[in-house]
Amino acid sequence: MKKIDIKKADQEKIVGTYARYDLVADSGKGAVCVDEKGKEYIDFTAGIGVNSLGFCDEGWVKAVTKQLKKLQHVSNLFYTEPQARVAELLTARTGLSKVFFSNSGAEANEVAIKAARKYSNNKYGNDINWITTLENSFHGRTMAAITATGQESYHKDFYPFLGNFSYCKPNDLEDLQKNVTDKTCAIMLEIIQGEGGVVNLKKEFLQEVEELCRRKDMVFIVDEVQTGIGRTGTLFAYEQFGIKPDIVTFAKGIGGGLPIGGALFGEKVCDVLGPGNHGTTYGGNPVACAGALEVLTRMDEAFLKEVAEKGEYMKKKLLSMPSVVSVSGMGLMIGVEIEGKEAKAVVAAALENGLMSLTAKDKIRLLPPLTITYEEIDKGLKILEDVLK
Ligand SMILES: *Cc1c(COP(=O)(O)O)cnc(C)c1O
């Protein structure tokens, strides 16, 4: 193939929805990414929390290629083994009843919203259909998902939206009471607001939401698209708060790099959707499911414990660095509040010095692959520290 100017072609021929960093990624192994010129970078992004096992993990590549050589797709008109196996694993490990497979996080939230409205519709008629989400949340980019997203910056230019959404201040019990009325059918939230700046929700708040949902027979939806699949040191972050949502959505980390997401449904809502109510051509694709199967199988108790330990290790080191004011998040989902410097500028400078990292609002956000080694962590943190000095 003829050589092309990648950046030029991208800038001229691809719709400019992404403000890309100046790096053309070419290959990767574990927590190291290599650019087109052969320069190496420590990866504290995991493709925004997607590459749970890092770049091109051996077991994952083997599982995916094995499936790829056998059957790549048949559509959801037929049964396939990988999809059935992922569903078995996810339900067994969460105690939730059934799963719907999508291809992304936004689509996972889309089906959650539809199921919540239909649950209420079936039981109470058309009138009770309001959904409360949180200010500063992020639920994706489809029209329903941005409606759920409680940030005006994502809304402007795209009106009108779905009706009957209300937005409650995170961790504000009084505002929760004001938002939830007799017309509300569901409450939807992230356990840690990822794009919103790695903002942890409080246990009291989460437990009150659950209690309210039980009392008023509303559907409790937890969006674990970023926090789920081992990222916070448990399979799902909600497990650490003594709560049991009715619907849990997931995506990013589950496929290990392949596009797959979904919603897990508890007993209350697992039979709300039936034939013809919802669907997607690619959902639960066998190759993506083979990747998910490898990710879930590898994520045993010892693996998850290590994620939590690595997270604590990183937080401790970060807190001792210059300009660092505080750290937030859980496990290997970490927000770093800094003073005297712009997070965006720090991330750009770190990239130049060989570290890939992210921002979330005014914070630096770190989402390394869950398999990152302590040596790689130290190397990455050293680069960040030098930039912060
Ligand atoms: C990334 C994200 C989404 C959207 O996922 P896509 O796969 O980009 O559609 C939804 N919710 C949360 C919490 C996310 O972090």
mmCIF file of N, CA, C and O in Angstrom, residues 53 59-68 71-76 78-90 99-104 229 250-263 280-298:
data_model
loop_
_atom_site.group_PDB
_atom_site.id
_atom_site.type_symbol
_atom_site.label_atom_id
_atom_site.label_comp_id
_atom_site.label_asym_id
_atom_site.label_seq_id
_atom_site.Cartn_x
_atom_site.Cartn_y
_atom_site.Cartn_z
ATOM 1 N N LEU A 53 -7.352 -5.251 29.594
ATOM 2 C CA LEU A 53 -6.184 -6.129 29.681
ATOM 3 C C LEU A 53 -4.985 -5.535 28.938
ATOM 4 O O LEU A 53 -4.017 -6.232 28.662
ATOM 5 N N GLY A 59 -3.702 -13.820 25.759
ATOM 6 C CA GLY A 59 -4.886 -14.672 25.932
ATOM 7 C C GLY A 59 -6.094 -14.105 25.201
ATOM 8 O O GLY A 59 -6.878 -14.841 24.588
ATOM 9 N N TRP A 60 -6.211 -12.780 25.259
ATOM 10 C CA TRP A 60 -7.337 -12.104 24.613
ATOM 11 C C TRP A 60 -7.239 -12.229 23.096
ATOM 12 O O TRP A 60 -8.226 -12.545 22.420
ATOM 13 N N VAL A 61 -6.043 -12.002 22.549
ATOM 14 C CA VAL A 61 -5.846 -12.120 21.095
ATOM 15 C C VAL A 61 -6.183 -13.538 20.646
ATOM 16 O O VAL A 61 -6.865 -13.746 19.636
ATOM 17 N N LYS A 62 -5.759 -14.515 21.429
ATOM 18 C CA LYS A 62 -6.003 -15.918 21.095
ATOM 19 C C LYS A 62 -7.517 -16.217 21.083
ATOM 20 O O LYS A 62 -8.029 -16.823 20.142
ATOM 21 N N ALA A 63 -8.197 -15.768 22.128
ATOM 22 C CA ALA A 63 -9.639 -16.030 22.229
ATOM 23 C C ALA A 63 -10.405 -15.369 21.079
ATOM 24 O O ALA A 63 -11.302 -15.976 20.482
ATOM 25 N N VAL A 64 -10.019 -14.131 20.774
ATOM 26 C CA VAL A 64 -10.721 -13.382 19.724
ATOM 27 C C VAL A 64 -10.440 -13.974 18.342
ATOM 28 O O VAL A 64 -11.361 -14.164 17.541
ATOM 29 N N THR A 65 -9.178 -14.298 18.072
ATOM 30 C CA THR A 65 -8.852 -14.829 16.724
ATOM 31 C C THR A 65 -9.463 -16.222 16.536
ATOM 32 O O THR A 65 -9.908 -16.552 15.446
ATOM 33 N N LYS A 66 -9.527 -16.989 17.604
ATOM 34 C CA LYS A 66 -10.137 -18.322 17.507
ATOM 35 C C LYS A 66 -11.600 -18.188 17.058
ATOM 36 O O LYS A 66 -12.057 -18.892 16.153
ATOM 37 N N GLN A 67 -12.314 -17.252 17.670
ATOM 38 C CA GLN A 67 -13.718 -17.034 17.308
ATOM 39 C C GLN A 67 -13.827 -16.455 15.898
ATOM 40 O O GLN A 67 -14.704 -16.841 15.114
ATOM 41 N N LEU A 68 -12.906 -15.550 15.588
ATOM 42 C CA LEU A 68 -12.912 -14.876 14.280
ATOM 43 C C LEU A 68 -12.775 -15.879 13.137
ATOM 44 O O LEU A 68 -13.378 -15.729 12.074
ATOM 45 N N LEU A 71 -16.620 -18.017 13.306
ATOM 46 C CA LEU A 71 -17.898 -17.379 12.938
ATOM 47 C C LEU A 71 -17.846 -15.929 13.393
ATOM 48 O O LEU A 71 -17.724 -15.665 14.582
ATOM 49 N N GLN A 72 -17.919 -14.991 12.437
ATOM 50 C CA GLN A 72 -17.755 -13.590 12.847
ATOM 51 C C GLN A 72 -19.063 -12.885 13.188
ATOM 52 O O GLN A 72 -19.099 -11.954 13.958
ATOM 53 N N HIS A 73 -20.197 -13.371 12.605
ATOM 54 C CA HIS A 73 -21.485 -12.694 12.804
ATOM 55 C C HIS A 73 -22.593 -13.519 12.166
ATOM 56 O O HIS A 73 -22.394 -14.100 11.113
ATOM 57 N N VAL A 74 -23.738 -13.602 12.803
ATOM 58 C CA VAL A 74 -24.913 -14.194 12.133
ATOM 59 C C VAL A 74 -26.177 -13.387 12.331
ATOM 60 O O VAL A 74 -27.208 -13.718 11.759
ATOM 61 N N SER A 75 -26.139 -12.362 13.195
ATOM 62 C CA SER A 75 -27.300 -11.544 13.579
ATOM 63 C C SER A 75 -28.048 -12.207 14.729
ATOM 64 O O SER A 75 -27.859 -13.395 15.017
ATOM 65 N N ASN A 76 -28.898 -11.427 15.352
ATOM 66 C CA ASN A 76 -29.641 -11.914 16.515
ATOM 67 C C ASN A 76 -30.898 -12.710 16.150
ATOM 68 O O ASN A 76 -31.736 -12.994 16.998
ATOM 69 N N PHE A 78 -30.461 -15.635 15.280
ATOM 70 C CA PHE A 78 -30.010 -16.983 15.622
ATOM 71 C C PHE A 78 -29.272 -16.992 16.959
ATOM 72 O O PHE A 78 -28.848 -15.958 17.441
ATOM 73 N N TYR A 79 -29.128 -18.164 17.529
ATOM 74 C CA TYR A 79 -28.389 -18.334 18.783
ATOM 75 C C TYR A 79 -26.891 -18.453 18.507
ATOM 76 O O TYR A 79 -26.483 -19.008 17.485
ATOM 77 N N THR A 80 -26.058 -17.923 19.427
ATOM 78 C CA THR A 80 -24.616 -18.196 19.350
ATOM 79 C C THR A 80 -24.075 -18.468 20.753
ATOM 80 O O THR A 80 -24.590 -17.931 21.738
ATOM 81 N N GLU A 81 -23.024 -19.266 20.810
ATOM 82 C CA GLU A 81 -22.481 -19.703 22.089
ATOM 83 C C GLU A 81 -21.806 -18.575 22.890
ATOM 84 O O GLU A 81 -22.061 -18.447 24.100
ATOM 85 N N PRO A 82 -20.945 -17.750 22.255
ATOM 86 C CA PRO A 82 -20.248 -16.734 23.068
ATOM 87 C C PRO A 82 -21.214 -15.799 23.803
ATOM 88 O O PRO A 82 -21.015 -15.466 24.968
ATOM 89 N N GLN A 83 -22.305 -15.405 23.134
ATOM 90 C CA GLN A 83 -23.286 -14.510 23.742
ATOM 91 C C GLN A 83 -23.938 -15.176 24.956
ATOM 92 O O GLN A 83 -24.077 -14.572 26.020
ATOM 93 N N ALA A 84 -24.313 -16.435 24.795
ATOM 94 C CA ALA A 84 -24.945 -17.178 25.894
ATOM 95 C C ALA A 84 -23.983 -17.293 27.076
ATOM 96 O O ALA A 84 -24.374 -17.147 28.236
ATOM 97 N N ARG A 85 -22.712 -17.522 26.780
ATOM 98 C CA ARG A 85 -21.723 -17.677 27.856
ATOM 99 C C ARG A 85 -21.479 -16.370 28.613
ATOM 100 O O ARG A 85 -21.369 -16.353 29.839
ATOM 101 N N VAL A 86 -21.384 -15.245 27.891
ATOM 102 C CA VAL A 86 -21.182 -13.954 28.569
ATOM 103 C C VAL A 86 -22.384 -13.642 29.455
ATOM 104 O O VAL A 86 -22.244 -13.183 30.589
ATOM 105 N N ALA A 87 -23.584 -13.942 28.952
ATOM 106 C CA ALA A 87 -24.804 -13.702 29.735
ATOM 107 C C ALA A 87 -24.810 -14.559 30.998
ATOM 108 O O ALA A 87 -25.151 -14.082 32.090
ATOM 109 N N GLU A 88 -24.412 -15.813 30.874
ATOM 110 C CA GLU A 88 -24.336 -16.712 32.038
ATOM 111 C C GLU A 88 -23.386 -16.144 33.089
ATOM 112 O O GLU A 88 -23.700 -16.097 34.277
ATOM 113 N N LEU A 89 -22.208 -15.709 32.630
ATOM 114 C CA LEU A 89 -21.191 -15.199 33.562
ATOM 115 C C LEU A 89 -21.659 -13.933 34.268
ATOM 116 O O LEU A 89 -21.548 -13.804 35.485
ATOM 117 N N LEU A 90 -22.187 -12.984 33.489
ATOM 118 C CA LEU A 90 -22.593 -11.698 34.068
ATOM 119 C C LEU A 90 -23.727 -11.854 35.075
ATOM 120 O O LEU A 90 -23.726 -11.227 36.139
ATOM 121 N N VAL A 99 -29.708 -10.153 30.504
ATOM 122 C CA VAL A 99 -28.907 -9.104 29.890
ATOM 123 C C VAL A 99 -29.385 -8.820 28.471
ATOM 124 O O VAL A 99 -29.873 -9.726 27.784
ATOM 125 N N PHE A 100 -29.298 -7.560 28.062
ATOM 126 C CA PHE A 100 -29.482 -7.188 26.654
ATOM 127 C C PHE A 100 -28.138 -6.674 26.159
ATOM 128 O O PHE A 100 -27.529 -5.820 26.804
ATOM 129 N N PHE A 101 -27.656 -7.168 25.025
ATOM 130 C CA PHE A 101 -26.364 -6.730 24.509
ATOM 131 C C PHE A 101 -26.499 -5.618 23.473
ATOM 132 O O PHE A 101 -27.299 -5.723 22.531
ATOM 133 N N SER A 102 -25.695 -4.573 23.649
ATOM 134 C CA SER A 102 -25.621 -3.476 22.681
ATOM 135 C C SER A 102 -24.181 -3.385 22.175
ATOM 136 O O SER A 102 -23.381 -4.281 22.431
ATOM 137 N N ASN A 103 -23.881 -2.290 21.491
ATOM 138 C CA ASN A 103 -22.530 -2.133 20.944
ATOM 139 C C ASN A 103 -21.759 -0.999 21.583
ATOM 140 O O ASN A 103 -20.597 -0.788 21.271
ATOM 141 N N SER A 104 -22.406 -0.225 22.441
ATOM 142 C CA SER A 104 -21.760 0.957 23.015
ATOM 143 C C SER A 104 -22.462 1.330 24.310
ATOM 144 O O SER A 104 -23.528 0.783 24.635
ATOM 145 N N ILE A 229 -16.898 -3.425 35.219
ATOM 146 C CA ILE A 229 -15.976 -4.448 34.716
ATOM 147 C C ILE A 229 -14.562 -4.276 35.314
ATOM 148 O O ILE A 229 -13.565 -4.147 34.592
ATOM 149 N N PHE A 250 -23.389 -1.293 31.077
ATOM 150 C CA PHE A 250 -21.935 -1.464 30.997
ATOM 151 C C PHE A 250 -21.516 -1.336 29.542
ATOM 152 O O PHE A 250 -22.352 -1.421 28.628
ATOM 153 N N ALA A 251 -20.253 -1.106 29.284
ATOM 154 C CA ALA A 251 -19.715 -1.098 27.908
ATOM 155 C C ALA A 251 -18.187 -1.077 27.994
ATOM 156 O O ALA A 251 -17.582 -2.108 28.250
ATOM 157 N N LYS A 252 -17.624 0.121 27.853
ATOM 158 C CA LYS A 252 -16.174 0.321 27.766
ATOM 159 C C LYS A 252 -15.279 -0.901 28.068
ATOM 160 O O LYS A 252 -14.728 -1.485 27.165
ATOM 161 N N GLY A 253 -15.134 -1.268 29.318
ATOM 162 C CA GLY A 253 -14.101 -2.251 29.689
ATOM 163 C C GLY A 253 -14.392 -3.694 29.334
ATOM 164 O O GLY A 253 -13.497 -4.534 29.378
ATOM 165 N N ILE A 254 -15.632 -4.005 28.954
ATOM 166 C CA ILE A 254 -15.969 -5.434 28.885
ATOM 167 C C ILE A 254 -15.370 -6.173 27.692
ATOM 168 O O ILE A 254 -14.976 -7.329 27.800
ATOM 169 N N GLY A 255 -15.269 -5.510 26.547
ATOM 170 C CA GLY A 255 -14.799 -6.224 25.356
ATOM 171 C C GLY A 255 -13.287 -6.287 25.237
ATOM 172 O O GLY A 255 -12.763 -6.912 24.321
ATOM 173 N N GLY A 256 -12.590 -5.599 26.134
ATOM 174 C CA GLY A 256 -11.129 -5.568 26.050
ATOM 175 C C GLY A 256 -10.631 -4.827 24.816
ATOM 176 O O GLY A 256 -9.485 -4.964 24.411
ATOM 177 N N GLY A 257 -11.501 -4.031 24.185
ATOM 178 C CA GLY A 257 -11.099 -3.261 23.002
ATOM 179 C C GLY A 257 -12.072 -3.429 21.847
ATOM 180 O O GLY A 257 -11.999 -2.712 20.854
ATOM 181 N N LEU A 258 -12.991 -4.380 21.966
ATOM 182 C CA LEU A 258 -13.998 -4.561 20.914
ATOM 183 C C LEU A 258 -15.306 -3.905 21.342
ATOM 184 O O LEU A 258 -15.607 -3.827 22.525
ATOM 185 N N PRO A 259 -16.086 -3.417 20.344
ATOM 186 C CA PRO A 259 -17.300 -2.679 20.692
ATOM 187 C C PRO A 259 -18.416 -3.593 21.184
ATOM 188 O O PRO A 259 -19.014 -4.334 20.407
ATOM 189 N N ILE A 260 -18.675 -3.546 22.462
ATOM 190 C CA ILE A 260 -19.791 -4.289 23.053
ATOM 191 C C ILE A 260 -20.209 -3.595 24.348
ATOM 192 O O ILE A 260 -19.366 -3.072 25.081
ATOM 193 N N GLY A 261 -21.497 -3.559 24.582
ATOM 194 C CA GLY A 261 -22.029 -3.006 25.819
ATOM 195 C C GLY A 261 -23.304 -3.749 26.142
ATOM 196 O O GLY A 261 -23.609 -4.749 25.483
ATOM 197 N N GLY A 262 -24.033 -3.248 27.111
ATOM 198 C CA GLY A 262 -25.302 -3.895 27.418
ATOM 199 C C GLY A 262 -25.917 -3.403 28.703
ATOM 200 O O GLY A 262 -25.364 -2.541 29.391
ATOM 201 N N ALA A 263 -27.076 -3.968 28.990
ATOM 202 C CA ALA A 263 -27.757 -3.642 30.234
ATOM 203 C C ALA A 263 -28.130 -4.940 30.928
ATOM 204 O O ALA A 263 -28.646 -5.859 30.290
ATOM 205 N N THR A 280 -30.828 -4.699 18.029
ATOM 206 C CA THR A 280 -29.723 -4.100 17.311
ATOM 207 C C THR A 280 -29.018 -5.199 16.512
ATOM 208 O O THR A 280 -28.836 -6.305 17.009
ATOM 209 N N THR A 281 -28.651 -4.869 15.286
ATOM 210 C CA THR A 281 -28.103 -5.887 14.385
ATOM 211 C C THR A 281 -26.834 -6.526 14.943
ATOM 212 O O THR A 281 -26.686 -7.734 14.952
ATOM 213 N N TYR A 282 -25.902 -5.683 15.411
ATOM 214 C CA TYR A 282 -24.599 -6.213 15.844
ATOM 215 C C TYR A 282 -24.579 -6.717 17.285
ATOM 216 O O TYR A 282 -23.635 -7.390 17.686
ATOM 217 N N GLY A 283 -25.541 -6.328 18.096
ATOM 218 C CA GLY A 283 -25.455 -6.518 19.550
ATOM 219 C C GLY A 283 -25.070 -7.920 19.969
ATOM 220 O O GLY A 283 -25.697 -8.889 19.552
ATOM 221 N N GLY A 284 -24.049 -8.028 20.802
ATOM 222 C CA GLY A 284 -23.607 -9.342 21.272
ATOM 223 C C GLY A 284 -22.930 -10.139 20.185
ATOM 224 O O GLY A 284 -22.944 -11.380 20.191
ATOM 225 N N ASN A 285 -22.311 -9.437 19.261
ATOM 226 C CA ASN A 285 -21.554 -10.082 18.184
ATOM 227 C C ASN A 285 -20.588 -11.141 18.739
ATOM 228 O O ASN A 285 -19.954 -10.930 19.761
ATOM 229 N N PRO A 286 -20.479 -12.316 18.083
ATOM 230 C CA PRO A 286 -19.685 -13.423 18.638
ATOM 231 C C PRO A 286 -18.209 -13.077 18.895
ATOM 232 O O PRO A 286 -17.623 -13.558 19.867
ATOM 233 N N VAL A 287 -17.611 -12.275 18.020
ATOM 234 C CA VAL A 287 -16.194 -11.939 18.208
ATOM 235 C C VAL A 287 -16.032 -11.021 19.420
ATOM 236 O O VAL A 287 -15.159 -11.227 20.275
ATOM 237 N N ALA A 288 -16.897 -10.008 19.520
ATOM 238 C CA ALA A 288 -16.861 -9.110 20.678
ATOM 239 C C ALA A 288 -17.123 -9.900 21.965
ATOM 240 O O ALA A 288 -16.489 -9.671 22.999
ATOM 241 N N CYS A 289 -18.053 -10.850 21.898
ATOM 242 C CA CYS A 289 -18.371 -11.666 23.080
ATOM 243 C C CYS A 289 -17.200 -12.583 23.454
ATOM 244 O O CYS A 289 -16.982 -12.848 24.642
ATOM 245 N N ALA A 290 -16.465 -13.072 22.468
ATOM 246 C CA ALA A 290 -15.288 -13.901 22.766
ATOM 247 C C ALA A 290 -14.267 -13.062 23.540
ATOM 248 O O ALA A 290 -13.631 -13.549 24.486
ATOM 249 N N GLY A 291 -14.121 -11.794 23.146
ATOM 250 C CA GLY A 291 -13.238 -10.883 23.890
ATOM 251 C C GLY A 291 -13.749 -10.658 25.296
ATOM 252 O O GLY A 291 -12.987 -10.702 26.269
ATOM 253 N N ALA A 292 -15.047 -10.453 25.432
ATOM 254 C CA ALA A 292 -15.660 -10.209 26.744
ATOM 255 C C ALA A 292 -15.500 -11.417 27.654
ATOM 256 O O ALA A 292 -15.239 -11.291 28.855
ATOM 257 N N LEU A 293 -15.639 -12.592 27.067
ATOM 258 C CA LEU A 293 -15.515 -13.830 27.827
ATOM 259 C C LEU A 293 -14.110 -13.942 28.432
ATOM 260 O O LEU A 293 -13.946 -14.324 29.602
ATOM 261 N N GLU A 294 -13.101 -13.605 27.640
ATOM 262 C CA GLU A 294 -11.715 -13.653 28.136
ATOM 263 C C GLU A 294 -11.533 -12.614 29.253
ATOM 264 O O GLU A 294 -10.961 -12.914 30.296
ATOM 265 N N VAL A 295 -12.037 -11.400 29.040
ATOM 266 C CA VAL A 295 -11.905 -10.342 30.055
ATOM 267 C C VAL A 295 -12.555 -10.786 31.371
ATOM 268 O O VAL A 295 -11.945 -10.708 32.445
ATOM 269 N N LEU A 296 -13.782 -11.289 31.290
ATOM 270 C CA LEU A 296 -14.516 -11.668 32.510
ATOM 271 C C LEU A 296 -13.881 -12.867 33.207
ATOM 272 O O LEU A 296 -13.842 -12.937 34.436
ATOM 273 N N THR A 297 -13.371 -13.811 32.423
ATOM 274 C CA THR A 297 -12.750 -15.000 33.009
ATOM 275 C C THR A 297 -11.477 -14.640 33.767
ATOM 276 O O THR A 297 -11.187 -15.175 34.836
ATOM 277 N N ARG A 298 -10.729 -13.700 33.221
ATOM 278 C CA ARG A 298 -9.469 -13.290 33.864
ATOM 279 C C ARG A 298 -9.704 -12.501 35.150
ATOM 280 O O ARG A 298 -8.872 -12.442 36.042
#
